[in-house]
Amino acid sequence: MNFSIIVAVDQKRGIGINNQLPWKIKADFKYFTDVTISHHPDKKNAVIMGRKTWESIPEHHRPLSNRLNVVLSRQEDLNLPESVLHFASFDEALKELAKRDDLGEVFNIGGGKLFAETINRSDCQKLYITEIMATYPCDTFFPEIPATFKKVEESEVMEENGIKFKFCVYEK
């Protein structure tokens, strides 16, 4: 089963600090939502994330609406809402998701460890990357983009709150 990665990165591939995004860009949140929500009435896209990424989402936004939320953790007692699926590994999650008739696309939404673990897999076919044209203090980073990926889309440079950024799509 193929999946995509979606992430926002700064110029040094930073993606977070203290389990939070270092920037606030409403246009990027909108892009993330537009990309990860299925536009097919009979399908629901899945967003797979590590436990720390789940915990970084503000409580009033959890689970992410109109998507099948999947949290990966070896911990048993996460107290997740009933609608949220919990698996110990990415492989286990993909195996179970593949059995669903109502599944649209699958997105890996992070964090850093999950990106590093999955970006070089053959079933990772597409990267949606918001490139932020600045550098922020970060303690979590996105891995180097493998040479097997080629940039196939690039938006115009946009600016919000003094932050310049663009949306890019890479495919194998």
Coordinates of C-alpha atoms in Angstrom, one line a residue:
M1 CA 0.0 0.0 0.0
N2 CA 1.5 3.3 -1.1
F3 CA 1.6 6.4 1.1
S4 CA 2.6 10.1 1.0
I5 CA 4.5 12.3 3.5
I6 CA 3.3 15.8 4.2
V7 CA 5.5 18.2 6.2
A8 CA 6.6 21.8 6.5
V9 CA 10.4 22.4 6.7
D10 CA 12.6 25.4 7.2
Q11 CA 15.8 26.0 5.2
K12 CA 17.8 23.6 7.5
R13 CA 15.0 20.9 7.3
G14 CA 13.8 21.9 10.8
I15 CA 10.3 20.8 11.6
G16 CA 9.7 21.4 15.3
I17 CA 10.9 22.4 18.7
N18 CA 9.7 21.2 22.1
N19 CA 7.0 19.2 20.3
Q20 CA 5.5 22.3 18.6
L21 CA 5.8 23.9 15.2
P22 CA 8.2 26.8 15.3
W23 CA 5.9 28.9 13.0
K24 CA 2.3 29.7 12.6
I25 CA 1.2 29.9 9.0
K26 CA -2.6 29.7 8.4
A27 CA -2.2 29.0 4.7
D28 CA 0.0 26.0 5.5
F29 CA -2.7 24.6 7.9
K30 CA -5.3 25.1 5.1
Y31 CA -3.0 23.3 2.6
F32 CA -2.4 20.4 5.0
T33 CA -6.2 20.1 5.5
D34 CA -7.0 20.4 1.8
V35 CA -4.4 17.7 0.9
T36 CA -5.2 15.2 3.6
I37 CA -9.0 15.2 3.5
S38 CA -10.5 13.0 0.9
H39 CA -12.5 14.6 -1.9
H40 CA -14.3 11.3 -2.7
P41 CA -17.6 11.0 -0.8
D42 CA -17.2 7.2 -0.1
K43 CA -13.6 7.3 1.0
K44 CA -11.7 8.6 4.1
N45 CA -8.0 9.4 4.0
A46 CA -5.8 8.2 6.8
V47 CA -3.3 10.3 8.7
I48 CA -0.6 8.2 10.4
M49 CA 1.4 9.9 13.2
G50 CA 3.6 9.1 16.1
R51 CA 2.5 9.6 19.7
K52 CA 4.4 12.8 20.1
T53 CA 2.8 14.3 17.0
W54 CA -0.6 13.3 18.3
E55 CA 0.1 15.0 21.6
S56 CA 1.4 18.1 19.8
I57 CA -2.0 18.7 18.1
P58 CA -4.1 21.1 20.3
E59 CA -6.8 19.0 22.1
H60 CA -9.7 20.9 20.5
H61 CA -8.3 19.8 17.0
R62 CA -7.9 16.1 18.0
P63 CA -8.7 13.9 16.3
L64 CA -8.1 15.6 13.0
S65 CA -11.6 15.9 11.5
N66 CA -12.8 14.0 8.4
R67 CA -9.8 11.8 8.4
L68 CA -9.0 8.4 9.9
N69 CA -6.5 9.2 12.6
V70 CA -3.8 6.5 13.3
V71 CA -1.4 6.8 16.2
L72 CA 1.8 4.7 16.4
S73 CA 3.2 3.8 19.8
R74 CA 4.4 0.7 21.6
Q75 CA 2.6 2.1 24.7
E76 CA -0.7 0.4 25.5
D77 CA -2.5 3.0 27.6
L78 CA -2.7 6.1 25.4
N79 CA -6.4 6.9 26.3
L80 CA -7.2 7.7 22.7
P81 CA -10.7 8.5 21.5
E82 CA -12.6 5.4 20.2
S83 CA -12.4 6.7 16.6
V84 CA -8.6 6.8 16.6
L85 CA -6.7 3.6 15.6
H86 CA -3.6 2.6 17.5
F87 CA -0.8 0.4 16.2
A88 CA 2.7 -0.5 17.4
S89 CA 4.3 0.0 14.1
F90 CA 4.0 1.6 10.7
D91 CA 3.9 -1.8 8.9
E92 CA 1.2 -3.0 11.2
A93 CA -0.9 0.1 10.5
L94 CA -0.5 -0.2 6.7
K95 CA -1.4 -3.9 6.8
E96 CA -4.6 -3.2 8.7
L97 CA -5.5 -0.1 6.7
A98 CA -5.2 -2.1 3.4
K99 CA -8.1 -4.2 4.6
R100 CA -10.5 -1.3 4.6
D101 CA -12.9 -0.7 1.7
D102 CA -13.5 3.0 2.7
L103 CA -9.9 4.0 2.7
G104 CA -8.7 6.8 0.3
E105 CA -5.1 7.9 0.5
V106 CA -2.6 7.4 3.4
F107 CA -0.5 10.2 4.7
N108 CA 2.5 10.0 7.1
I109 CA 2.3 13.3 9.1
G110 CA 5.2 12.7 11.3
G111 CA 7.1 13.3 13.4
G112 CA 10.8 13.2 12.8
K113 CA 11.4 9.6 13.7
L114 CA 8.5 8.4 11.6
F115 CA 9.7 10.5 8.6
A116 CA 13.2 9.1 8.9
E117 CA 11.9 5.5 9.3
T118 CA 9.7 5.7 6.2
I119 CA 11.0 8.2 3.6
N120 CA 13.3 5.6 1.9
R121 CA 10.6 2.9 1.6
S122 CA 9.5 1.8 -1.8
D123 CA 5.9 2.4 -0.9
C124 CA 6.5 6.1 -0.1
Q125 CA 5.6 7.6 -3.4
K126 CA 4.9 11.3 -2.9
L127 CA 6.2 14.1 -0.7
Y128 CA 4.1 17.3 0.0
I129 CA 6.6 19.7 1.4
T130 CA 5.9 23.3 2.5
E131 CA 9.3 25.0 2.1
I132 CA 9.7 27.8 4.6
M133 CA 12.3 30.3 3.5
A134 CA 13.8 31.0 6.9
T135 CA 15.6 29.2 9.6
Y136 CA 14.1 28.6 13.1
P137 CA 15.5 27.1 16.3
C138 CA 14.5 23.4 16.0
D139 CA 15.2 20.2 17.8
T140 CA 13.5 17.9 15.2
F141 CA 14.5 17.6 11.6
F142 CA 13.2 16.1 8.3
P143 CA 15.6 13.7 6.6
E144 CA 17.4 14.5 3.4
I145 CA 15.1 14.0 0.4
P146 CA 16.3 10.9 -1.5
A147 CA 17.4 11.4 -5.1
T148 CA 14.7 9.0 -6.2
F149 CA 12.2 11.9 -5.7
K150 CA 11.8 14.6 -8.3
K151 CA 10.0 18.0 -7.8
V152 CA 6.9 17.9 -9.9
E153 CA 5.0 20.9 -8.6
E154 CA 6.0 24.2 -7.0
S155 CA 3.7 27.1 -6.0
E156 CA 4.6 30.7 -6.2
V157 CA 6.3 32.1 -3.2
M158 CA 3.7 33.4 -0.7
E159 CA 4.1 35.4 2.5
E160 CA 2.2 35.4 5.7
N161 CA 3.2 37.3 8.9
G162 CA 6.5 38.1 7.3
I163 CA 7.3 34.4 6.6
K164 CA 7.9 33.5 3.0
F165 CA 7.1 29.9 1.9
K166 CA 6.0 27.8 -1.0
F167 CA 4.2 24.4 -1.5
C168 CA 6.2 21.7 -3.4
V169 CA 5.3 18.2 -4.4
Y170 CA 7.9 15.5 -5.1
E171 CA 7.2 12.1 -6.7
K172 CA 9.2 9.0 -7.5

